[in-house]
Structures are given as C-alpha cells and as structure tokens.
Amino acid sequence: MTDPVPRRSALWLLGGAVTVAVAATGGLPVPAHAHRSRGPAGPRVERLVARLTLDEKISLLHGAPDPAPLGQAGYVPGVKRLGIPPLRLADGPAGVRVTARATALPAPVLLAAAFDPELARRYGQVIGREGRALGQDVLLSPMVNLIRTPYAGRNFETFGEDPLLAADLVAAEIEGIQGEGLIATVKHYALNNQEQDRTSIDARADERTLHETELRGFEAAVAARTGSVMGAYNKVNGTFACENRTLLTGVLRDRWGFDGWVMTDWFAAHSTARALTAGLDMEMPDGTYFGTALKAAVRDGSVPERYVDRAVGRILAVMDRFGLLDGSAPPRPDRDARAGAAVAREVAEAGATLLRNESGTLPLTGGDSIAVIGPTGSLPFVGGGGSAHVVPDRATSPLTEIRARATDGTPVSYAPGEDLFGRPLPPDALTPGLDAEDRGVDAGRTWTYDGTLTVPDADEWTFVLHFSGDPASRPKVLLDDEDLFPMAPGFGEYFMGGLVTAAPDGLTVRRRTLDLAAGPHRLRITAQGGTAGQRFRLRRITGATRAADVAEAVRAARAARQVVLFAYEDATEGQDRTTLALPGNQERLIEAVTAANPRTTVVLNTSSATSMPWLGRTGAVLQMYYPGQEGAAATAAVLFGDRDPGGRLTQTFPADDDHHPTAADPLRYPGVDGVQEYSEGVHIGHRWYDARGVRPLFPFGHGLSYTSFSYGGLTARRDGRGLEVSFTVRNTGRRGGIAVPQVYVGPSPDLELDQPVRVLGGYRRLALAAGERRRVTVRVTERTLSSWDAGRHDWVLGTGRRTVWVGASSADLRLRVSAEVASG
C-alpha cells in the first residue's frame, strides 16, 4: 500500500475483537417513525440549538472516545443536560461490525447478483434490527460507488458497475435499514473507486460523467431519505470531497434536497472553515479540525457561528426524525439470529452465479464419488477484510456441508491442493537445531535465535509467521540481515484481509516470499514476551511443497467421479489487487486437476472479476464471491441442485489484465502524479465493451440456470415520457428455475451527445416452474432515457425512435424492437 490507512478498523482490532478467518424500487414503504416531513429543522431542534453553548454545539460535530465501547467505529457524545443522547456509529456493509457476534451476511456484490431490490430491502432490515439490538444508532453503510476498475480492493462491498441497478439496490437497502430505526449512511461521496492512493488521489470527471454514472446511486439514496452521507477521502476535480462545495451543497442539498448530515470518512477532514462552509457537518473520528480549531475560528470571527448552528441543526433534525430526541424511537429489539441466518442463506443462494456448465457437470449426482479440493474447501470463507469484517454467529466449511448433503453414502474425499499456512521448517536445515513450530515466550522475557538455514536447492520460499498478540509486537525475523516481516506503513497492518491472515487456531499470519539460492543463509529471530506472553511459529512453503500439494490433489481428482475445487482471492479495504489472476499456486492447481478430471467444478470465493486461462478445461464454474456465514450451506445447495443458481453478473469479467476499461491507461488507473481521469466518460462497465467492440470473458448480466428459457412477444410503447416494455418468458426445461430478463435501450437520434451503445433500462427476477410462461412488463423511466446536458446543467430527454432489446445478458440479446420516445 502506498498511503496510510485510516484507523477505523485498527481501533476495533486493537480493542480485542475476535478475528474469524473464516426493476426499480419505487414505492417501497418507509415506517412512520422514520418518515416525517422534509424541510427545515422543526421547533424542537430550533429550541435545542438556541439553548446549546458553543462548546456543546462543537461537541456534536466531531467524534470522541466511547466510554462504553463495543468495538464500533465511532462515537459522538450527546448533551445530557438537554436530553440529547450520544450516537454510536458502526461499520456494516455485510453485517454489523462490532466485537460482538452478528449475522455475517453475504457481501453486497453477491446480494446485487440476485437483481432483486426486495431482497436488498430485507438484507437492510437484518442489519437495521441488529444494529439497534447491538446498541448502535448509525450504520456506516451502504456503499454505492460503482465498480470502475476490477482491481479496486472494496469491489465486494458495493453493488456493481451499472448506475441503474446500483440506484435501485441502494434505495431498497436504505429503506430496510432505516425502517428498523437505524440511521443509514450512504458512502463514499464521491468517485472513491480505488484504494490505492485513496487519501490523496484527485479524481477528475466531467459534469456529465458524474451525473450519469457515479452520482445516480447517491441521488437514489437521498430520495430514499438516507439520514447521512459520508464524504470520500479523495479529491474530486481538484478539491477534497469533504470540502467540495459543488458536491456537498450545489448537488447534494440545492439540487437533490438532502436534509440529513454529511460526515467525513475516518480522518478525511483537511480544513475547518473551508469544510464547514462548504457543507460538511461532522468530522470523524475526532476533532482535529472541528474541535478546538473550530471554537477558535468562531471566537476570532473567521467562521460565523451560524455555520455551526446549521451543522448542529442538521444532525439533530435526523435524530429527531428517528425519535432520538423525544423518546419516541421504538425500544431496542433483541437480536433474532435465526431470522438473520435465514436471510443470509437466502441471499447467498439467490446470488450464486453459474458462469459455465458443460456436459451437465452440475448439479452433482448422488452416488458418484466427490473430491473436494482447495484450502477454502475446508475453511469457512465468510467475508472480506477491513470495515466489512463481521464476527459471525457460526460458519461451517463447504467440505462439512457437502458431506452432510451427500447423505446417500456418496464418498467425499478432500485434498487441500495449496497450503496456506505452511509446513514446519526442516530440523536438519537449521544449525543449531531449532523447533520453530510452537515457541512460547513468557511475559517480560526475550527469546532469541541466531543460526543458519541451509537450503538444499535454489527455490522460491514463502516464510509464514504465525504469532499471538498485537502485530506491532510480533517476532522479528531477519534472513541474511533482511527483515522479513516489517510493519506495513500507517495502519496498513490492520487491513490485511479476512481469511489468509488468520490461522485456524486464531494466530495472526504474515507471509514473505523470496527466491533463495542454494546454500547457507543466516537466520535470526527475536521474540518479546511483552506483558502477556508471546506464542509463535515459523513455517515455510516452497516449490517442492507446492508440487507435493498439487500431486496429492491430482490423485484425489483421478480417484473421484466428480471434483469441486474451491479457489479464493482475499480482498480488503486499504489495498487494491495487482492482477485479475488468482493468487498463489491456484492456477497451476486448477490446470493440473482439470487435466486429471474434466468433471471439475471451480467454485470462486473472490471479491470481483477473475481471469480464467484455465476455463476451457473446467466442467463448471460457480461464482460465490464472499458468501457470509451461511455460504457453505448455500454453496452445497446450489451444487447439488436443491436451489437453482439465480445470480447474474453485476460486473463484466474481462478476459485478462489487458482488456478492460482501465487497462493500459495509467491516467485512468491508478493515476499519474496524483491525478486520475475518468476519460471513459459515460462508457462505464458493459457500456465500454459495447463501445469498443471488446469481447469480455463473461458479460454483464450473465448467469446460467439448471433449466432453459425462451423469450418472445416483445412490444414497447410510450408511457408518458418513458417506455412500457412487455414480453413473455417461458421455462422450456424440465425443472423450475430462475430467469433474470434484462431490458436494454439504444441511443437517442435527437441528442448530439456521445451516448452508450445501449444502457440497462430495467430487469425482472422470475421464478418459473417447468413449462410455466409469464408475461412481463418493465417500465423504462424518463431518467433512464435521459442524458445530462452540461450546457444546461440539467437532464434532457433522449427523444426519437430508440431501439429496445430484451435478453439474458448485455451480450445475449434475444429480442429487438423500436419505440418512439417523446417529450409531450
């Protein structure tokens, strides 16, 4: 990583958290207690602001230490004498992130794959209820930044690449969260589409690109009455987002009518007067700029106190809307872990996306032997790292669930295929002898080793250090005087992933890979016992051990009729990926196993798009992303055909690292000299592939079923300033299944603008029994048919004869018709 990482998750980890490795929405109801009138603050808030002292006002505008922490991200003290309660703020893109256990839901990108706003609303309800049950008042979620580059480290925390789909889902989730009485915070406003240099990069996009792509989801969140908006770390067109008047006032409030408050991302403030007057209301997690510095600025007249009153009024108005000022908020509920788990499993099954299925490889057949291969076959892979990490109620492994499902005596074998945690160092390679497998250092003591590691043959070695305690006090390991495990810069140590950085027994894990020459290498280890003692082990993975692991997996694959190979990629906030390829030795493993047994299904637990040079050898590929605490059971249900894989891709999968919208253009990604340009304009995601004629590995909207569907009877007619598109979908197979027909619309002949080849106009998720036929109507709204005119600074309807397609993906377009769009 190249930039310091804010401390939100670091503070949580330091607090002693348990680490576990492991269609439009318009019209959805909002409960009465969270649905009061828009407009200026009411009389209660006005009276409170008038009675607050300057110190009390300022105390409401920034974070402070929590006197009773539960590992949540932030705390804002209330004003007890006036009955203003404190606010506790928790992360929660995939469940409430505190030190207590909570429902670990599938990652939002898996939720999005269901193409189901109603499911997104229920996903939000689970988080909303649990947030309040766990003593929280504000949720720092959902995230609605678009997937612009496949390398972004937080792609799994958001919904996808398409503005319409993202807008639908974020609105529905917010309604679910806030319907339970928890204040939602949409983030990160705006253009926060990468982790590399995220605290300093200047993201530059023209007005049209902003409104037609990135801002659409935020606008939908405001329409859903999100209580809060989180400003991003980065600059937008030269000005930091958290002090960008155009974004915070011109667009958010003046244009959209936002009536909530704006907070910073953690440590994303850069000024006092400039930020406050631009429209920022709250600094988190402390008061570097909105504490003593703000009080001094008011006292010396450089900041008129009315701006303080404005910010305080905005915060109190949201608290009042949620019943936090007059005691009308509903009582805090108890957690309903069973109901949360049921939704978690439903989402994981609904979003399961079958990318390939040759020769009936899936569903798995009973009675035929199965080999499960891959480290994440035997380890629960629940979610990503950073702010998305949740301590789950439970989490089983896919191997356990596959064996439980194979109740007819089907033999199920297992081979790891790739060693994540290393083998003990060979005793005969160390002089003097050393057992580095399980060393204990008592509190207050220091243990040292100074010896020689003799490598028999030149090879690539990965040293794997397992240790207890804080990362800052881990053992120091020097090989040939080089520190193998230096501390990551800033707070990067606390954003190191969610799976491979924790051993099955809970010890923290760090790795370092080196090419070692044959012969002796000096090895020195120093371990401090500290105040609580230290436990550690030093292991290795080499070319020889990798070859042995692959050979074992090949033997298991040859001995079985069916193979399920689990592959992973461990993403986290704070760092981007460097390649689309699977990490480690996984590509070699897949190639070897598929050569041994072509009836191999690869299950991907990855954060985002993955390149697949091995694809042609596989029988099937099932994309499960980060499936949450019930993910193993959901995966088994889909593999055996108990559930139809109902997911569809919400991001295009590129063929390789050289063919995607940000490839080969460092100014687009990751930026040059601190600047990046959104020069692709409105051609984001699948629109770019259409405009360039580039064939992806898998297109947006792609996903297979265990049955088949036909489409027919397409009509499209004017519906006011929109279109009403109707067609028939029929299940032509022998079993029930899920279809997700998608409507796309071509450009307007009347607009002299650079328009996409086609945009997503709508969609519908359908469960159809074998042979069932259903007539479907999808309304394409005026907004979707409009483009942003930078000359007018407003939307303009794209009139004229426009092509309408219906298909199973952006590249599988089955039906076509034209319809007239008119402004009258």
PDB file of N, CA, C and O in Angstrom, residues 296-336:
ATOM      1  N   ALA A 296     -11.907  28.170  18.086  1.00  0.00           N
ATOM      2  CA  ALA A 296     -11.063  29.354  17.907  1.00  0.00           C
ATOM      3  C   ALA A 296     -11.509  30.158  16.686  1.00  0.00           C
ATOM      4  O   ALA A 296     -11.510  31.405  16.710  1.00  0.00           O
ATOM      5  N   ALA A 297     -11.893  29.459  15.618  1.00  0.00           N
ATOM      6  CA  ALA A 297     -12.323  30.152  14.400  1.00  0.00           C
ATOM      7  C   ALA A 297     -13.618  30.927  14.632  1.00  0.00           C
ATOM      8  O   ALA A 297     -13.807  32.022  14.092  1.00  0.00           O
ATOM      9  N   VAL A 298     -14.518  30.383  15.435  1.00  0.00           N
ATOM     10  CA  VAL A 298     -15.746  31.117  15.768  1.00  0.00           C
ATOM     11  C   VAL A 298     -15.415  32.315  16.642  1.00  0.00           C
ATOM     12  O   VAL A 298     -15.924  33.429  16.428  1.00  0.00           O
ATOM     13  N   ARG A 299     -14.545  32.121  17.604  1.00  0.00           N
ATOM     14  CA  ARG A 299     -14.188  33.205  18.521  1.00  0.00           C
ATOM     15  C   ARG A 299     -13.511  34.364  17.806  1.00  0.00           C
ATOM     16  O   ARG A 299     -13.758  35.541  18.131  1.00  0.00           O
ATOM     17  N   ASP A 300     -12.666  34.057  16.804  1.00  0.00           N
ATOM     18  CA  ASP A 300     -11.967  35.156  16.124  1.00  0.00           C
ATOM     19  C   ASP A 300     -12.741  35.689  14.919  1.00  0.00           C
ATOM     20  O   ASP A 300     -12.267  36.577  14.211  1.00  0.00           O
ATOM     21  N   GLY A 301     -13.928  35.128  14.674  1.00  0.00           N
ATOM     22  CA  GLY A 301     -14.783  35.647  13.623  1.00  0.00           C
ATOM     23  C   GLY A 301     -14.527  35.102  12.237  1.00  0.00           C
ATOM     24  O   GLY A 301     -15.230  35.470  11.291  1.00  0.00           O
ATOM     25  N   SER A 302     -13.566  34.206  12.082  1.00  0.00           N
ATOM     26  CA  SER A 302     -13.289  33.678  10.745  1.00  0.00           C
ATOM     27  C   SER A 302     -14.335  32.660  10.303  1.00  0.00           C
ATOM     28  O   SER A 302     -14.465  32.381   9.110  1.00  0.00           O
ATOM     29  N   VAL A 303     -15.092  32.113  11.252  1.00  0.00           N
ATOM     30  CA  VAL A 303     -16.221  31.239  10.942  1.00  0.00           C
ATOM     31  C   VAL A 303     -17.449  31.770  11.665  1.00  0.00           C
ATOM     32  O   VAL A 303     -17.507  31.717  12.898  1.00  0.00           O
ATOM     33  N   PRO A 304     -18.427  32.311  10.955  1.00  0.00           N
ATOM     34  CA  PRO A 304     -19.651  32.765  11.610  1.00  0.00           C
ATOM     35  C   PRO A 304     -20.345  31.608  12.329  1.00  0.00           C
ATOM     36  O   PRO A 304     -20.424  30.488  11.805  1.00  0.00           O
ATOM     37  N   GLU A 305     -20.859  31.851  13.520  1.00  0.00           N
ATOM     38  CA  GLU A 305     -21.451  30.789  14.326  1.00  0.00           C
ATOM     39  C   GLU A 305     -22.675  30.175  13.654  1.00  0.00           C
ATOM     40  O   GLU A 305     -23.059  29.042  13.951  1.00  0.00           O
ATOM     41  N   ARG A 306     -23.279  30.890  12.699  1.00  0.00           N
ATOM     42  CA  ARG A 306     -24.457  30.333  12.029  1.00  0.00           C
ATOM     43  C   ARG A 306     -24.125  29.042  11.282  1.00  0.00           C
ATOM     44  O   ARG A 306     -25.000  28.188  11.094  1.00  0.00           O
ATOM     45  N   TYR A 307     -22.861  28.900  10.842  1.00  0.00           N
ATOM     46  CA  TYR A 307     -22.475  27.660  10.168  1.00  0.00           C
ATOM     47  C   TYR A 307     -22.404  26.506  11.160  1.00  0.00           C
ATOM     48  O   TYR A 307     -22.734  25.361  10.828  1.00  0.00           O
ATOM     49  N   VAL A 308     -21.981  26.778  12.366  1.00  0.00           N
ATOM     50  CA  VAL A 308     -22.005  25.762  13.419  1.00  0.00           C
ATOM     51  C   VAL A 308     -23.444  25.371  13.722  1.00  0.00           C
ATOM     52  O   VAL A 308     -23.787  24.184  13.819  1.00  0.00           O
ATOM     53  N   ASP A 309     -24.302  26.385  13.856  1.00  0.00           N
ATOM     54  CA  ASP A 309     -25.719  26.115  14.131  1.00  0.00           C
ATOM     55  C   ASP A 309     -26.351  25.296  13.011  1.00  0.00           C
ATOM     56  O   ASP A 309     -27.161  24.393  13.255  1.00  0.00           O
ATOM     57  N   ARG A 310     -25.982  25.607  11.781  1.00  0.00           N
ATOM     58  CA  ARG A 310     -26.522  24.872  10.641  1.00  0.00           C
ATOM     59  C   ARG A 310     -26.156  23.396  10.710  1.00  0.00           C
ATOM     60  O   ARG A 310     -27.007  22.522  10.533  1.00  0.00           O
ATOM     61  N   ALA A 311     -24.890  23.105  10.983  1.00  0.00           N
ATOM     62  CA  ALA A 311     -24.441  21.716  11.053  1.00  0.00           C
ATOM     63  C   ALA A 311     -25.101  20.984  12.218  1.00  0.00           C
ATOM     64  O   ALA A 311     -25.569  19.844  12.075  1.00  0.00           O
ATOM     65  N   VAL A 312     -25.149  21.640  13.378  1.00  0.00           N
ATOM     66  CA  VAL A 312     -25.788  21.021  14.544  1.00  0.00           C
ATOM     67  C   VAL A 312     -27.258  20.755  14.254  1.00  0.00           C
ATOM     68  O   VAL A 312     -27.798  19.689  14.570  1.00  0.00           O
ATOM     69  N   GLY A 313     -27.913  21.723  13.631  1.00  0.00           N
ATOM     70  CA  GLY A 313     -29.329  21.556  13.314  1.00  0.00           C
ATOM     71  C   GLY A 313     -29.578  20.384  12.385  1.00  0.00           C
ATOM     72  O   GLY A 313     -30.573  19.655  12.535  1.00  0.00           O
ATOM     73  N   ARG A 314     -28.683  20.163  11.437  1.00  0.00           N
ATOM     74  CA  ARG A 314     -28.850  19.042  10.512  1.00  0.00           C
ATOM     75  C   ARG A 314     -28.744  17.710  11.236  1.00  0.00           C
ATOM     76  O   ARG A 314     -29.516  16.773  10.986  1.00  0.00           O
ATOM     77  N   ILE A 315     -27.785  17.610  12.129  1.00  0.00           N
ATOM     78  CA  ILE A 315     -27.611  16.362  12.886  1.00  0.00           C
ATOM     79  C   ILE A 315     -28.811  16.114  13.790  1.00  0.00           C
ATOM     80  O   ILE A 315     -29.383  15.016  13.817  1.00  0.00           O
ATOM     81  N   LEU A 316     -29.216  17.141  14.520  1.00  0.00           N
ATOM     82  CA  LEU A 316     -30.340  16.986  15.443  1.00  0.00           C
ATOM     83  C   LEU A 316     -31.647  16.716  14.697  1.00  0.00           C
ATOM     84  O   LEU A 316     -32.518  15.997  15.201  1.00  0.00           O
ATOM     85  N   ALA A 317     -31.789  17.287  13.505  1.00  0.00           N
ATOM     86  CA  ALA A 317     -33.014  17.056  12.740  1.00  0.00           C
ATOM     87  C   ALA A 317     -33.158  15.585  12.375  1.00  0.00           C
ATOM     88  O   ALA A 317     -34.267  15.028  12.415  1.00  0.00           O
ATOM     89  N   VAL A 318     -32.050  14.931  12.004  1.00  0.00           N
ATOM     90  CA  VAL A 318     -32.121  13.499  11.700  1.00  0.00           C
ATOM     91  C   VAL A 318     -32.400  12.711  12.972  1.00  0.00           C
ATOM     92  O   VAL A 318     -33.224  11.778  12.976  1.00  0.00           O
ATOM     93  N   MET A 319     -31.741  13.061  14.057  1.00  0.00           N
ATOM     94  CA  MET A 319     -32.010  12.380  15.321  1.00  0.00           C
ATOM     95  C   MET A 319     -33.477  12.526  15.704  1.00  0.00           C
ATOM     96  O   MET A 319     -34.113  11.579  16.183  1.00  0.00           O
ATOM     97  N   ASP A 320     -34.039  13.701  15.477  1.00  0.00           N
ATOM     98  CA  ASP A 320     -35.444  13.938  15.785  1.00  0.00           C
ATOM     99  C   ASP A 320     -36.345  13.085  14.883  1.00  0.00           C
ATOM    100  O   ASP A 320     -37.343  12.516  15.341  1.00  0.00           O
ATOM    101  N   ARG A 321     -35.981  12.983  13.622  1.00  0.00           N
ATOM    102  CA  ARG A 321     -36.781  12.182  12.687  1.00  0.00           C
ATOM    103  C   ARG A 321     -36.842  10.722  13.115  1.00  0.00           C
ATOM    104  O   ARG A 321     -37.840  10.037  12.896  1.00  0.00           O
ATOM    105  N   PHE A 322     -35.774  10.241  13.750  1.00  0.00           N
ATOM    106  CA  PHE A 322     -35.726   8.854  14.189  1.00  0.00           C
ATOM    107  C   PHE A 322     -36.147   8.685  15.652  1.00  0.00           C
ATOM    108  O   PHE A 322     -35.929   7.627  16.236  1.00  0.00           O
ATOM    109  N   GLY A 323     -36.731   9.732  16.218  1.00  0.00           N
ATOM    110  CA  GLY A 323     -37.267   9.617  17.566  1.00  0.00           C
ATOM    111  C   GLY A 323     -36.236   9.589  18.665  1.00  0.00           C
ATOM    112  O   GLY A 323     -36.526   9.158  19.791  1.00  0.00           O
ATOM    113  N   LEU A 324     -35.023  10.057  18.386  1.00  0.00           N
ATOM    114  CA  LEU A 324     -33.953  10.000  19.383  1.00  0.00           C
ATOM    115  C   LEU A 324     -33.962  11.188  20.339  1.00  0.00           C
ATOM    116  O   LEU A 324     -33.259  11.163  21.350  1.00  0.00           O
ATOM    117  N   LEU A 325     -34.734  12.231  20.034  1.00  0.00           N
ATOM    118  CA  LEU A 325     -34.755  13.411  20.897  1.00  0.00           C
ATOM    119  C   LEU A 325     -35.959  13.446  21.827  1.00  0.00           C
ATOM    120  O   LEU A 325     -35.892  14.067  22.890  1.00  0.00           O
ATOM    121  N   ASP A 326     -37.049  12.822  21.433  1.00  0.00           N
ATOM    122  CA  ASP A 326     -38.254  12.882  22.265  1.00  0.00           C
ATOM    123  C   ASP A 326     -38.641  11.540  22.857  1.00  0.00           C
ATOM    124  O   ASP A 326     -39.712  11.393  23.435  1.00  0.00           O
ATOM    125  N   GLY A 327     -37.767  10.546  22.692  1.00  0.00           N
ATOM    126  CA  GLY A 327     -38.038   9.235  23.268  1.00  0.00           C
ATOM    127  C   GLY A 327     -39.049   8.404  22.510  1.00  0.00           C
ATOM    128  O   GLY A 327     -39.527   7.385  23.029  1.00  0.00           O
ATOM    129  N   SER A 328     -39.385   8.820  21.278  1.00  0.00           N
ATOM    130  CA  SER A 328     -40.388   8.069  20.522  1.00  0.00           C
ATOM    131  C   SER A 328     -39.796   6.950  19.683  1.00  0.00           C
ATOM    132  O   SER A 328     -40.531   6.233  19.000  1.00  0.00           O
ATOM    133  N   ALA A 329     -38.467   6.798  19.700  1.00  0.00           N
ATOM    134  CA  ALA A 329     -37.864   5.687  18.961  1.00  0.00           C
ATOM    135  C   ALA A 329     -38.342   4.369  19.552  1.00  0.00           C
ATOM    136  O   ALA A 329     -38.508   4.248  20.766  1.00  0.00           O
ATOM    137  N   PRO A 330     -38.578   3.361  18.721  1.00  0.00           N
ATOM    138  CA  PRO A 330     -39.005   2.071  19.248  1.00  0.00           C
ATOM    139  C   PRO A 330     -37.960   1.505  20.206  1.00  0.00           C
ATOM    140  O   PRO A 330     -36.763   1.805  20.085  1.00  0.00           O
ATOM    141  N   PRO A 331     -38.370   0.696  21.184  1.00  0.00           N
ATOM    142  CA  PRO A 331     -37.398   0.066  22.084  1.00  0.00           C
ATOM    143  C   PRO A 331     -36.394  -0.755  21.274  1.00  0.00           C
ATOM    144  O   PRO A 331     -36.728  -1.292  20.210  1.00  0.00           O
ATOM    145  N   ARG A 332     -35.182  -0.841  21.782  1.00  0.00           N
ATOM    146  CA  ARG A 332     -34.183  -1.662  21.092  1.00  0.00           C
ATOM    147  C   ARG A 332     -34.621  -3.116  21.125  1.00  0.00           C
ATOM    148  O   ARG A 332     -34.923  -3.659  22.188  1.00  0.00           O
ATOM    149  N   PRO A 333     -34.625  -3.766  19.972  1.00  0.00           N
ATOM    150  CA  PRO A 333     -35.081  -5.162  19.925  1.00  0.00           C
ATOM    151  C   PRO A 333     -33.977  -6.110  20.378  1.00  0.00           C
ATOM    152  O   PRO A 333     -32.807  -5.723  20.527  1.00  0.00           O
ATOM    153  N   ASP A 334     -34.340  -7.345  20.582  1.00  0.00           N
ATOM    154  CA  ASP A 334     -33.345  -8.401  20.751  1.00  0.00           C
ATOM    155  C   ASP A 334     -32.891  -8.848  19.366  1.00  0.00           C
ATOM    156  O   ASP A 334     -33.620  -8.715  18.381  1.00  0.00           O
ATOM    157  N   ARG A 335     -31.682  -9.380  19.300  1.00  0.00           N
ATOM    158  CA  ARG A 335     -31.240  -9.977  18.043  1.00  0.00           C
ATOM    159  C   ARG A 335     -32.087 -11.200  17.737  1.00  0.00           C
ATOM    160  O   ARG A 335     -32.489 -11.940  18.634  1.00  0.00           O
ATOM    161  N   ASP A 336     -32.344 -11.400  16.464  1.00  0.00           N
ATOM    162  CA  ASP A 336     -33.011 -12.618  16.010  1.00  0.00           C
ATOM    163  C   ASP A 336     -32.019 -13.338  15.099  1.00  0.00           C
ATOM    164  O   ASP A 336     -32.055 -13.201  13.876  1.00  0.00           O
TER     165      ASP A 336
END
